[in-house]
Amino acid sequence: MRKNKGKTGLAICGAFALVIGCTAMFSGLAEAAAAVDMKGAEMIPTAYTLPAAPETSTVPEGYQKAAYTVVEDPLDYYKDKKPSEKDLSQEKAAEMGAQLLWKMFGVKLDGATIYMGYDPGTATFPRESWSGDVRFGKSRTPGDTNYTFLIDAVTGEAFIASFGRTLNVTVDLGLDSGLEKNPSEYMKLAKAFAEKKNLVNGEVKECIYNSQGYGSNDPEITINVIGVNGQKAMITFSRYDQAVKGIGFNASMEIQEMMDKIMEQEAENWVQGGQLNGEREELVVK
């Protein structure tokens, strides 16, 4: 059994933090994500070679369009961000997100309001995207039950789908050391869910422990899934009742890995640059 406690998805979290907030991770991801200045990260480095985005317009079998309302997300972050002619319309993106949520969670959005936000890409997630925050009822508070999605703004390719809630019971949110040592129960759940939903386009080869954390007052555990063909997914479960709370799809995993490498290289360059500057200063002093 391999464990991956270090890399828990900074690129994904950076893109989605304004929609749902990322699960608090005991590895320190929450603190790192909170320190990101999103307004200062809107320049998209042109040197990035992004994974290809396939067209994804197949309607899930058995799906029937629900009667929901689509509105622009009023968050200040989205205020000046408008889709281009190549991007999906807000209504089309909302429907593709509704289909994704139905396929992953079986939720019907009749009577729901979908708050849609467009993002042209950031330094931590350099792909145009549409985000949707689904609420039932008139309120929109952190304690509401909600469903969220993040999809490619051009093709509709899925990046992330998630489910948020506040439990009506008090449970321990701390690290479960027993699960950390032996997460086999959740690995079995992840394998079954990934193959049922075809998350990695075929059979699962391996499941890897990622991290533990919590969303609202709901303790969570995240498992990475690798398919026999190399595709990857990330699944988060509630440690309270084993409900599926979130899915990171292959496209977002590829972008995350690419951004991890870029950030590691930039950090290495920064360290090397600092060492060189230190050597130059030492020479000047001598």
C-alpha positions as a LaTeX table, in Angstrom:
\begin{tabular}{lrrr}
\hline
Residue & $x$ (\AA) & $y$ (\AA) & $z$ (\AA) \\
\hline
Met1 & 0.00 & 0.00 & 0.00 \\
Arg2 & 1.36 & 3.41 & $-0.97$ \\
Lys3 & 0.43 & 6.63 & 0.72 \\
Asn4 & 0.45 & 10.09 & $-0.78$ \\
Lys5 & 0.15 & 12.67 & 1.96 \\
Gly6 & 2.11 & 15.48 & 0.38 \\
Lys7 & 0.38 & 16.44 & $-2.86$ \\
Thr8 & $-3.30$ & 16.97 & $-2.30$ \\
Gly9 & $-4.30$ & 19.15 & $-5.22$ \\
Leu10 & $-3.13$ & 22.75 & $-5.03$ \\
Ala11 & $-3.92$ & 23.43 & $-8.67$ \\
Ile12 & $-7.44$ & 22.09 & $-8.31$ \\
Cys13 & $-8.01$ & 23.88 & $-5.04$ \\
Gly14 & $-6.76$ & 27.16 & $-6.44$ \\
Ala15 & $-9.32$ & 27.05 & $-9.24$ \\
Phe16 & $-12.27$ & 25.89 & $-7.17$ \\
Ala17 & $-11.76$ & 27.62 & $-3.82$ \\
Leu18 & $-14.09$ & 30.46 & $-4.76$ \\
Val19 & $-16.92$ & 28.06 & $-5.57$ \\
Ile20 & $-17.00$ & 25.68 & $-2.63$ \\
Gly21 & $-13.79$ & 26.18 & $-0.71$ \\
Cys22 & $-11.46$ & 23.20 & $-0.58$ \\
Thr23 & $-11.69$ & 20.51 & 2.03 \\
Ala24 & $-9.43$ & 21.29 & 4.97 \\
Met25 & $-6.50$ & 18.88 & 4.74 \\
Phe26 & $-4.32$ & 17.90 & 7.67 \\
Ser27 & $-1.32$ & 18.05 & 5.34 \\
Gly28 & $-1.58$ & 21.84 & 5.33 \\
Leu29 & $-3.35$ & 22.31 & 1.99 \\
Ala30 & $-6.03$ & 24.53 & 3.47 \\
Glu31 & $-3.47$ & 26.97 & 4.82 \\
Ala32 & $-1.56$ & 27.00 & 1.54 \\
Ala33 & $-4.69$ & 27.57 & $-0.53$ \\
Ala34 & $-5.89$ & 30.33 & 1.74 \\
Ala35 & $-2.62$ & 32.18 & 1.18 \\
Val36 & $-3.12$ & 32.35 & $-2.60$ \\
Asp37 & $-3.95$ & 35.84 & $-3.85$ \\
Met38 & $-6.52$ & 34.90 & $-6.48$ \\
Lys39 & $-6.86$ & 38.43 & $-7.81$ \\
Gly40 & $-3.15$ & 38.56 & $-8.44$ \\
Ala41 & $-3.05$ & 35.25 & $-10.30$ \\
Glu42 & $-5.06$ & 35.98 & $-13.39$ \\
Met43 & $-2.23$ & 36.11 & $-15.91$ \\
Ile44 & $-2.07$ & 32.86 & $-17.85$ \\
Pro45 & 1.53 & 31.89 & $-18.65$ \\
Thr46 & 1.66 & 31.20 & $-22.38$ \\
Ala47 & 4.44 & 28.64 & $-22.01$ \\
Tyr48 & 2.10 & 26.06 & $-20.47$ \\
Thr49 & 1.29 & 23.08 & $-22.65$ \\
Leu50 & $-2.12$ & 22.00 & $-21.45$ \\
Pro51 & $-3.67$ & 18.54 & $-21.82$ \\
Ala52 & $-5.97$ & 18.30 & $-24.83$ \\
Ala53 & $-9.65$ & 18.83 & $-24.05$ \\
Pro54 & $-11.94$ & 16.39 & $-25.89$ \\
Glu55 & $-15.51$ & 17.22 & $-26.80$ \\
Thr56 & $-17.89$ & 15.83 & $-24.17$ \\
Ser57 & $-21.50$ & 16.31 & $-25.23$ \\
Thr58 & $-23.06$ & 12.86 & $-24.74$ \\
Val59 & $-26.21$ & 12.98 & $-22.62$ \\
Pro60 & $-26.11$ & 10.37 & $-19.83$ \\
Glu61 & $-28.41$ & 7.42 & $-20.32$ \\
Gly62 & $-31.71$ & 7.91 & $-18.50$ \\
Tyr63 & $-31.16$ & 11.62 & $-17.90$ \\
Gln64 & $-34.11$ & 14.00 & $-18.16$ \\
Lys65 & $-33.62$ & 17.75 & $-18.05$ \\
Ala66 & $-34.85$ & 19.30 & $-14.79$ \\
Ala67 & $-36.70$ & 22.57 & $-14.27$ \\
Tyr68 & $-34.00$ & 24.73 & $-12.69$ \\
Thr69 & $-33.06$ & 28.43 & $-12.81$ \\
Val70 & $-29.70$ & 29.68 & $-14.11$ \\
Val71 & $-28.29$ & 32.99 & $-12.84$ \\
Glu72 & $-24.93$ & 34.74 & $-12.93$ \\
Asp73 & $-22.87$ & 34.23 & $-9.79$ \\
Pro74 & $-22.81$ & 37.63 & $-8.03$ \\
Leu75 & $-19.42$ & 37.05 & $-6.37$ \\
Asp76 & $-17.04$ & 39.95 & $-7.04$ \\
Tyr77 & $-14.45$ & 37.52 & $-8.39$ \\
Tyr78 & $-16.59$ & 36.82 & $-11.46$ \\
Lys79 & $-17.85$ & 40.36 & $-11.99$ \\
Asp80 & $-15.50$ & 41.37 & $-14.84$ \\
Lys81 & $-14.95$ & 37.91 & $-16.34$ \\
Lys82 & $-16.96$ & 37.28 & $-19.49$ \\
Pro83 & $-16.92$ & 34.25 & $-21.84$ \\
Ser84 & $-15.62$ & 34.64 & $-25.37$ \\
Glu85 & $-17.29$ & 33.50 & $-28.58$ \\
Lys86 & $-15.49$ & 30.15 & $-28.41$ \\
Asp87 & $-16.84$ & 29.39 & $-24.94$ \\
Leu88 & $-20.05$ & 27.59 & $-24.09$ \\
Ser89 & $-22.98$ & 29.81 & $-23.23$ \\
Gln90 & $-23.92$ & 30.09 & $-19.58$ \\
Glu91 & $-27.10$ & 28.08 & $-20.15$ \\
Lys92 & $-25.37$ & 25.31 & $-22.09$ \\
Ala93 & $-22.64$ & 25.02 & $-19.46$ \\
Ala94 & $-25.25$ & 24.86 & $-16.69$ \\
Glu95 & $-27.04$ & 22.01 & $-18.44$ \\
Met96 & $-23.79$ & 20.09 & $-18.94$ \\
Gly97 & $-23.05$ & 20.59 & $-15.25$ \\
Ala98 & $-26.54$ & 19.38 & $-14.33$ \\
Gln99 & $-25.95$ & 16.23 & $-16.38$ \\
Leu100 & $-22.61$ & 15.68 & $-14.65$ \\
Leu101 & $-24.14$ & 15.98 & $-11.18$ \\
Trp102 & $-26.95$ & 13.60 & $-12.10$ \\
Lys103 & $-24.45$ & 11.08 & $-13.45$ \\
Met104 & $-22.18$ & 11.26 & $-10.39$ \\
Phe105 & $-24.68$ & 11.76 & $-7.56$ \\
Gly106 & $-28.07$ & 10.89 & $-9.05$ \\
Val107 & $-29.39$ & 14.31 & $-8.01$ \\
Lys108 & $-32.29$ & 15.92 & $-9.88$ \\
Leu109 & $-32.17$ & 19.71 & $-9.96$ \\
Asp110 & $-35.90$ & 20.47 & $-10.20$ \\
Gly111 & $-36.53$ & 23.74 & $-8.36$ \\
Ala112 & $-32.83$ & 24.45 & $-7.90$ \\
Thr113 & $-30.90$ & 27.63 & $-8.69$ \\
Ile114 & $-27.53$ & 27.27 & $-10.43$ \\
Tyr115 & $-25.14$ & 30.17 & $-9.79$ \\
Met116 & $-22.78$ & 30.22 & $-12.78$ \\
Gly117 & $-19.32$ & 31.80 & $-12.80$ \\
Tyr118 & $-16.91$ & 32.06 & $-15.73$ \\
Asp119 & $-13.13$ & 32.06 & $-15.30$ \\
Pro120 & $-10.69$ & 32.65 & $-18.20$ \\
Gly121 & $-7.98$ & 30.78 & $-16.29$ \\
Thr122 & $-5.47$ & 31.55 & $-13.55$ \\
Ala123 & $-1.82$ & 30.91 & $-12.91$ \\
Thr124 & $-2.75$ & 27.89 & $-10.80$ \\
Phe125 & $-5.40$ & 26.48 & $-13.17$ \\
Pro126 & $-4.74$ & 27.78 & $-16.71$ \\
Arg127 & $-7.89$ & 26.54 & $-18.47$ \\
Glu128 & $-11.07$ & 28.46 & $-19.22$ \\
Ser129 & $-13.83$ & 27.12 & $-17.01$ \\
Trp130 & $-17.45$ & 27.42 & $-15.98$ \\
Ser131 & $-18.30$ & 26.77 & $-12.33$ \\
Gly132 & $-21.76$ & 26.04 & $-11.02$ \\
Asp133 & $-22.99$ & 26.30 & $-7.45$ \\
Val134 & $-26.35$ & 24.54 & $-7.06$ \\
Arg135 & $-28.69$ & 25.53 & $-4.22$ \\
Phe136 & $-32.18$ & 24.41 & $-3.29$ \\
Gly137 & $-34.27$ & 27.17 & $-1.78$ \\
Lys138 & $-33.68$ & 30.91 & $-1.55$ \\
Ser139 & $-30.70$ & 31.00 & 0.79 \\
Arg140 & $-27.03$ & 30.72 & $-0.14$ \\
Thr141 & $-25.05$ & 30.24 & 3.04 \\
Pro142 & $-22.04$ & 28.04 & 3.89 \\
Gly143 & $-24.31$ & 25.69 & 5.86 \\
Asp144 & $-26.62$ & 24.91 & 2.93 \\
Thr145 & $-26.68$ & 21.56 & 1.21 \\
Asn146 & $-25.21$ & 22.22 & $-2.21$ \\
Tyr147 & $-23.77$ & 20.59 & $-5.31$ \\
Thr148 & $-20.99$ & 22.14 & $-7.34$ \\
Phe149 & $-19.20$ & 21.50 & $-10.60$ \\
Leu150 & $-16.28$ & 22.82 & $-12.61$ \\
Ile151 & $-16.11$ & 22.11 & $-16.35$ \\
Asp152 & $-14.05$ & 23.22 & $-19.34$ \\
Ala153 & $-15.65$ & 26.38 & $-20.73$ \\
Val154 & $-15.03$ & 25.38 & $-24.34$ \\
Thr155 & $-15.78$ & 21.65 & $-24.43$ \\
Gly156 & $-17.69$ & 20.91 & $-21.24$ \\
Glu157 & $-15.08$ & 18.38 & $-20.12$ \\
Ala158 & $-15.49$ & 17.61 & $-16.42$ \\
Phe159 & $-12.89$ & 18.84 & $-13.94$ \\
Ile160 & $-14.64$ & 18.53 & $-10.57$ \\
Ala161 & $-18.02$ & 17.55 & $-9.12$ \\
Ser162 & $-18.83$ & 17.81 & $-5.43$ \\
Phe163 & $-21.50$ & 17.60 & $-2.76$ \\
Gly164 & $-21.51$ & 19.74 & 0.37 \\
Arg165 & $-23.61$ & 19.56 & 3.53 \\
Thr166 & $-23.69$ & 20.32 & 7.24 \\
Leu167 & $-24.37$ & 17.34 & 9.50 \\
Asn168 & $-27.00$ & 17.62 & 12.24 \\
Val169 & $-24.75$ & 15.65 & 14.59 \\
Thr170 & $-21.37$ & 16.38 & 16.13 \\
Val171 & $-18.57$ & 14.09 & 15.00 \\
Asp172 & $-14.81$ & 13.98 & 15.44 \\
Leu173 & $-13.08$ & 15.94 & 12.65 \\
Gly174 & $-9.58$ & 14.92 & 13.65 \\
Leu175 & $-7.19$ & 12.63 & 11.86 \\
Asp176 & $-8.15$ & 8.96 & 12.06 \\
Ser177 & $-4.79$ & 7.28 & 12.54 \\
Gly178 & $-6.33$ & 3.86 & 12.03 \\
Leu179 & $-7.58$ & 4.86 & 8.58 \\
Glu180 & $-4.26$ & 6.44 & 7.77 \\
Lys181 & $-2.54$ & 3.12 & 8.46 \\
Asn182 & $-5.19$ & 0.96 & 6.83 \\
Pro183 & $-7.58$ & 2.74 & 4.42 \\
Ser184 & $-8.46$ & $-0.51$ & 2.59 \\
Glu185 & $-12.20$ & $-0.08$ & 3.26 \\
Tyr186 & $-12.24$ & 3.21 & 1.38 \\
Met187 & $-9.95$ & 1.91 & $-1.34$ \\
Lys188 & $-12.56$ & $-0.77$ & $-2.07$ \\
Leu189 & $-15.27$ & 1.90 & $-2.15$ \\
Ala190 & $-13.18$ & 4.07 & $-4.48$ \\
Lys191 & $-12.50$ & 1.19 & $-6.86$ \\
Ala192 & $-16.17$ & 0.22 & $-7.00$ \\
Phe193 & $-17.35$ & 3.81 & $-7.53$ \\
Ala194 & $-14.71$ & 4.58 & $-10.16$ \\
Glu195 & $-15.56$ & 1.49 & $-12.19$ \\
Lys196 & $-19.32$ & 2.02 & $-11.83$ \\
Lys197 & $-19.05$ & 5.62 & $-13.04$ \\
Asn198 & $-16.24$ & 4.84 & $-15.52$ \\
Leu199 & $-14.06$ & 7.58 & $-14.06$ \\
Val200 & $-10.83$ & 6.22 & $-15.54$ \\
Asn201 & $-12.32$ & 4.85 & $-18.76$ \\
Gly202 & $-11.99$ & 1.22 & $-17.76$ \\
Glu203 & $-10.86$ & $-0.98$ & $-14.91$ \\
Val204 & $-9.00$ & 0.34 & $-11.87$ \\
Lys205 & $-5.40$ & $-0.76$ & $-11.46$ \\
Glu206 & $-4.55$ & 0.84 & $-8.13$ \\
Cys207 & $-5.96$ & 2.97 & $-5.33$ \\
Ile208 & $-3.69$ & 5.22 & $-3.23$ \\
Tyr209 & $-4.42$ & 6.93 & 0.06 \\
Asn210 & $-4.27$ & 10.70 & $-0.41$ \\
Ser211 & $-5.34$ & 12.55 & 2.73 \\
Gln212 & $-7.94$ & 13.18 & 5.41 \\
Gly213 & $-9.74$ & 16.39 & 6.24 \\
Tyr214 & $-13.22$ & 17.80 & 6.58 \\
Gly215 & $-15.81$ & 19.94 & 4.81 \\
Ser216 & $-18.02$ & 22.01 & 7.12 \\
Asn217 & $-18.49$ & 19.56 & 10.03 \\
Asp218 & $-18.24$ & 16.44 & 7.87 \\
Pro219 & $-15.00$ & 14.41 & 8.23 \\
Glu220 & $-13.57$ & 13.23 & 4.91 \\
Ile221 & $-11.01$ & 10.96 & 3.32 \\
Thr222 & $-9.63$ & 11.23 & $-0.22$ \\
Ile223 & $-8.41$ & 8.33 & $-2.34$ \\
Asn224 & $-6.53$ & 8.57 & $-5.65$ \\
Val225 & $-7.55$ & 6.08 & $-8.32$ \\
Ile226 & $-5.37$ & 4.95 & $-11.23$ \\
Gly227 & $-6.80$ & 3.04 & $-14.19$ \\
Val228 & $-5.13$ & 0.27 & $-16.14$ \\
Asn229 & $-4.79$ & 2.74 & $-19.01$ \\
Gly230 & $-3.07$ & 5.36 & $-16.86$ \\
Gln231 & $-6.04$ & 7.68 & $-16.39$ \\
Lys232 & $-6.54$ & 9.05 & $-12.90$ \\
Ala233 & $-9.29$ & 10.31 & $-10.62$ \\
Met234 & $-9.57$ & 11.53 & $-7.04$ \\
Ile235 & $-12.57$ & 10.58 & $-4.88$ \\
Thr236 & $-13.50$ & 12.06 & $-1.52$ \\
Phe237 & $-15.77$ & 10.18 & 0.90 \\
Ser238 & $-17.41$ & 11.18 & 4.14 \\
Arg239 & $-15.83$ & 9.35 & 7.07 \\
Tyr240 & $-19.20$ & 9.74 & 8.83 \\
Asp241 & $-21.38$ & 7.66 & 6.49 \\
Gln242 & $-19.15$ & 6.88 & 3.47 \\
Ala243 & $-21.14$ & 9.19 & 1.15 \\
Val244 & $-19.28$ & 10.36 & $-1.95$ \\
Lys245 & $-18.47$ & 14.04 & $-1.44$ \\
Gly246 & $-16.30$ & 14.93 & $-4.42$ \\
Ile247 & $-14.69$ & 13.71 & $-7.62$ \\
Gly248 & $-11.62$ & 15.13 & $-9.34$ \\
Phe249 & $-11.57$ & 13.88 & $-12.93$ \\
Asn250 & $-8.62$ & 12.87 & $-15.11$ \\
Ala251 & $-8.35$ & 16.27 & $-16.83$ \\
Ser252 & $-8.00$ & 18.13 & $-13.54$ \\
Met253 & $-5.51$ & 15.55 & $-12.29$ \\
Glu254 & $-3.36$ & 16.04 & $-15.40$ \\
Ile255 & $-3.42$ & 19.80 & $-14.95$ \\
Gln256 & $-2.60$ & 19.42 & $-11.26$ \\
Glu257 & 0.41 & 17.23 & $-12.01$ \\
Met258 & 1.62 & 19.63 & $-14.69$ \\
Met259 & 1.28 & 22.60 & $-12.32$ \\
Asp260 & 3.01 & 20.70 & $-9.52$ \\
Lys261 & 6.01 & 20.14 & $-11.78$ \\
Ile262 & 6.06 & 23.78 & $-12.88$ \\
Met263 & 5.81 & 25.03 & $-9.29$ \\
Glu264 & 8.55 & 22.65 & $-8.17$ \\
Gln265 & 10.79 & 23.84 & $-11.00$ \\
Glu266 & 10.08 & 27.49 & $-10.22$ \\
Ala267 & 10.86 & 26.86 & $-6.54$ \\
Glu268 & 14.11 & 25.14 & $-7.49$ \\
Asn269 & 15.04 & 28.02 & $-9.79$ \\
Trp270 & 14.27 & 30.49 & $-7.01$ \\
Val271 & 16.46 & 28.60 & $-4.53$ \\
Gln272 & 19.30 & 28.35 & $-7.04$ \\
Gly273 & 18.96 & 32.02 & $-7.86$ \\
Gly274 & 19.13 & 32.89 & $-4.16$ \\
Gln275 & 22.25 & 30.77 & $-3.73$ \\
Leu276 & 23.92 & 32.47 & $-6.68$ \\
Asn277 & 23.05 & 35.91 & $-5.31$ \\
Gly278 & 24.48 & 34.88 & $-1.95$ \\
Glu279 & 27.72 & 33.75 & $-3.60$ \\
Arg280 & 27.98 & 37.05 & $-5.48$ \\
Glu281 & 27.47 & 39.05 & $-2.26$ \\
Glu282 & 30.13 & 36.97 & $-0.54$ \\
Leu283 & 32.58 & 37.69 & $-3.35$ \\
Val284 & 31.86 & 41.41 & $-3.14$ \\
Val285 & 32.42 & 41.43 & 0.64 \\
Lys286 & 35.75 & 39.62 & 0.25 \\
\hline
\end{tabular}
